[in-house]
Short mmCIF file of N, CA and C in Angstrom, two decimals:
data_model
loop_
_atom_site.label_atom_id
_atom_site.label_comp_id
_atom_site.label_asym_id
_atom_site.label_seq_id
_atom_site.Cartn_x
_atom_site.Cartn_y
_atom_site.Cartn_z
N MET A 86 38.80 -23.29 -17.85
CA MET A 86 39.15 -23.25 -16.46
C MET A 86 38.48 -22.02 -15.85
N THR A 87 37.85 -22.17 -14.70
CA THR A 87 37.25 -21.05 -13.98
C THR A 87 38.11 -20.74 -12.78
N THR A 88 38.37 -19.47 -12.58
CA THR A 88 39.20 -19.04 -11.46
C THR A 88 38.57 -17.84 -10.80
N ARG A 89 39.00 -17.54 -9.59
CA ARG A 89 38.52 -16.34 -8.90
C ARG A 89 39.48 -15.18 -9.09
N ALA A 90 40.74 -15.44 -9.34
CA ALA A 90 41.72 -14.37 -9.45
C ALA A 90 41.84 -13.85 -10.88
N GLY A 91 42.03 -14.73 -11.84
CA GLY A 91 42.06 -14.36 -13.25
C GLY A 91 43.10 -13.33 -13.62
N ALA A 92 44.33 -13.58 -13.27
CA ALA A 92 45.45 -12.72 -13.67
C ALA A 92 45.24 -11.27 -13.27
N GLY A 93 44.74 -11.05 -12.07
CA GLY A 93 44.59 -9.69 -11.56
C GLY A 93 43.32 -8.99 -11.99
N LYS A 94 42.39 -9.66 -12.66
CA LYS A 94 41.14 -9.04 -13.07
C LYS A 94 40.32 -8.76 -11.82
N GLN A 95 39.78 -7.54 -11.72
CA GLN A 95 39.05 -7.13 -10.53
C GLN A 95 37.70 -6.56 -10.91
N GLY A 96 36.88 -6.32 -9.89
CA GLY A 96 35.58 -5.70 -10.09
C GLY A 96 34.47 -6.73 -10.12
N ASN A 97 33.32 -6.30 -10.59
CA ASN A 97 32.13 -7.15 -10.62
C ASN A 97 31.92 -7.83 -11.96
N ALA A 98 32.79 -7.59 -12.91
CA ALA A 98 32.64 -8.17 -14.25
C ALA A 98 33.17 -9.59 -14.29
N ILE A 99 32.61 -10.37 -15.20
CA ILE A 99 33.13 -11.71 -15.49
C ILE A 99 34.06 -11.55 -16.68
N TRP A 100 35.29 -11.98 -16.51
CA TRP A 100 36.30 -11.86 -17.56
C TRP A 100 36.58 -13.22 -18.18
N VAL A 101 36.75 -13.24 -19.48
CA VAL A 101 37.05 -14.46 -20.22
C VAL A 101 38.35 -14.25 -20.97
N GLN A 102 39.23 -15.25 -20.92
CA GLN A 102 40.47 -15.18 -21.68
C GLN A 102 40.36 -16.08 -22.90
N CYS A 103 40.64 -15.50 -24.05
CA CYS A 103 40.59 -16.24 -25.31
C CYS A 103 41.76 -17.22 -25.38
N ALA A 104 41.49 -18.45 -25.75
CA ALA A 104 42.54 -19.46 -25.88
C ALA A 104 43.39 -19.23 -27.13
N ALA A 105 42.85 -18.55 -28.12
CA ALA A 105 43.58 -18.33 -29.37
C ALA A 105 44.62 -17.21 -29.26
N CYS A 106 44.25 -16.09 -28.62
CA CYS A 106 45.17 -14.94 -28.58
C CYS A 106 45.56 -14.50 -27.17
N ALA A 107 44.96 -15.11 -26.15
CA ALA A 107 45.20 -14.79 -24.74
C ALA A 107 44.67 -13.41 -24.34
N GLY A 108 43.87 -12.78 -25.20
CA GLY A 108 43.25 -11.50 -24.86
C GLY A 108 42.11 -11.71 -23.87
N TRP A 109 41.88 -10.72 -23.02
CA TRP A 109 40.80 -10.76 -22.03
C TRP A 109 39.66 -9.85 -22.47
N PHE A 110 38.42 -10.26 -22.20
CA PHE A 110 37.26 -9.41 -22.42
C PHE A 110 36.18 -9.81 -21.43
N HIS A 111 35.25 -8.90 -21.16
CA HIS A 111 34.22 -9.20 -20.17
C HIS A 111 32.92 -9.61 -20.85
N VAL A 112 32.16 -10.45 -20.14
CA VAL A 112 30.87 -10.95 -20.63
C VAL A 112 29.86 -10.87 -19.50
N SER A 113 28.60 -10.98 -19.85
CA SER A 113 27.54 -10.96 -18.84
C SER A 113 27.25 -12.37 -18.35
N GLU A 114 26.72 -12.46 -17.16
CA GLU A 114 26.33 -13.75 -16.61
C GLU A 114 25.25 -14.37 -17.47
N ALA A 115 24.34 -13.55 -18.00
CA ALA A 115 23.25 -14.06 -18.85
C ALA A 115 23.81 -14.74 -20.09
N LEU A 116 24.86 -14.19 -20.68
CA LEU A 116 25.45 -14.80 -21.86
C LEU A 116 26.06 -16.16 -21.52
N LEU A 117 26.73 -16.24 -20.38
CA LEU A 117 27.33 -17.52 -19.99
C LEU A 117 26.27 -18.56 -19.64
N GLN A 118 25.13 -18.12 -19.17
CA GLN A 118 24.05 -19.06 -18.82
C GLN A 118 23.37 -19.62 -20.06
N ALA A 119 23.47 -18.95 -21.18
CA ALA A 119 22.91 -19.44 -22.43
C ALA A 119 23.85 -20.51 -22.97
N ARG A 120 23.54 -21.74 -22.73
CA ARG A 120 24.44 -22.87 -23.01
C ARG A 120 24.93 -22.92 -24.47
N ALA A 121 24.09 -22.53 -25.41
CA ALA A 121 24.46 -22.63 -26.82
C ALA A 121 25.19 -21.38 -27.32
N ALA A 122 25.32 -20.37 -26.47
CA ALA A 122 25.93 -19.12 -26.90
C ALA A 122 27.42 -19.29 -27.17
N LYS A 123 27.87 -18.66 -28.25
CA LYS A 123 29.30 -18.64 -28.54
C LYS A 123 29.84 -17.27 -28.14
N LEU A 124 31.01 -17.27 -27.55
CA LEU A 124 31.69 -16.04 -27.19
C LEU A 124 32.49 -15.59 -28.41
N HIS A 125 32.64 -14.30 -28.56
CA HIS A 125 33.36 -13.74 -29.71
C HIS A 125 34.47 -12.84 -29.17
N CYS A 126 35.71 -13.22 -29.39
CA CYS A 126 36.84 -12.43 -28.91
C CYS A 126 36.93 -11.13 -29.71
N PRO A 127 36.92 -9.98 -29.04
CA PRO A 127 37.01 -8.71 -29.75
C PRO A 127 38.42 -8.42 -30.29
N HIS A 128 39.39 -9.19 -29.84
CA HIS A 128 40.78 -8.96 -30.25
C HIS A 128 41.13 -9.71 -31.54
N CYS A 129 40.86 -11.02 -31.56
CA CYS A 129 41.24 -11.83 -32.72
C CYS A 129 40.03 -12.39 -33.49
N HIS A 130 38.84 -12.16 -32.97
CA HIS A 130 37.58 -12.57 -33.59
C HIS A 130 37.33 -14.08 -33.55
N ALA A 131 38.06 -14.80 -32.70
CA ALA A 131 37.79 -16.23 -32.53
C ALA A 131 36.42 -16.39 -31.87
N GLN A 132 35.72 -17.47 -32.20
CA GLN A 132 34.44 -17.79 -31.58
C GLN A 132 34.60 -19.11 -30.84
N PHE A 133 34.08 -19.16 -29.63
CA PHE A 133 34.22 -20.35 -28.81
C PHE A 133 33.17 -20.35 -27.71
N GLN A 134 32.98 -21.50 -27.09
CA GLN A 134 32.08 -21.61 -25.95
C GLN A 134 32.88 -21.48 -24.66
N GLU A 135 32.19 -21.24 -23.57
CA GLU A 135 32.84 -21.02 -22.28
C GLU A 135 33.84 -22.13 -21.93
N ALA A 136 33.49 -23.37 -22.20
CA ALA A 136 34.36 -24.50 -21.86
C ALA A 136 35.68 -24.47 -22.62
N GLN A 137 35.72 -23.77 -23.74
CA GLN A 137 36.93 -23.69 -24.56
C GLN A 137 37.80 -22.48 -24.21
N ALA A 138 37.35 -21.65 -23.29
CA ALA A 138 38.12 -20.47 -22.90
C ALA A 138 39.37 -20.89 -22.12
N ALA A 139 40.44 -20.10 -22.25
CA ALA A 139 41.66 -20.38 -21.50
C ALA A 139 41.39 -20.22 -20.01
N GLN A 140 40.67 -19.16 -19.63
CA GLN A 140 40.28 -18.92 -18.25
C GLN A 140 38.98 -18.12 -18.21
N VAL A 141 38.24 -18.30 -17.12
CA VAL A 141 37.08 -17.48 -16.84
C VAL A 141 37.26 -16.98 -15.42
N ALA A 142 37.31 -15.66 -15.25
CA ALA A 142 37.50 -15.06 -13.92
C ALA A 142 36.19 -14.45 -13.47
N ARG A 143 35.66 -15.00 -12.41
CA ARG A 143 34.40 -14.50 -11.83
C ARG A 143 34.71 -13.62 -10.62
N PRO A 144 33.86 -12.65 -10.32
CA PRO A 144 34.11 -11.78 -9.16
C PRO A 144 34.09 -12.59 -7.87
N CYS A 145 34.89 -12.16 -6.93
CA CYS A 145 34.98 -12.84 -5.63
C CYS A 145 33.77 -12.56 -4.78
#
């Protein structure tokens, strides 16, 4: 799910919420544009693609 608010996340960063642990971390636009790229949660070490994220918060 992509949202603009993202649970209060602010600034120019793109925030991703891990579906496994609900932890938030930021990623670059270039990483999200790489369709085959897997995201790696720094909290629980789960690997997933953008479509599998609990939420993606983009800057307004």
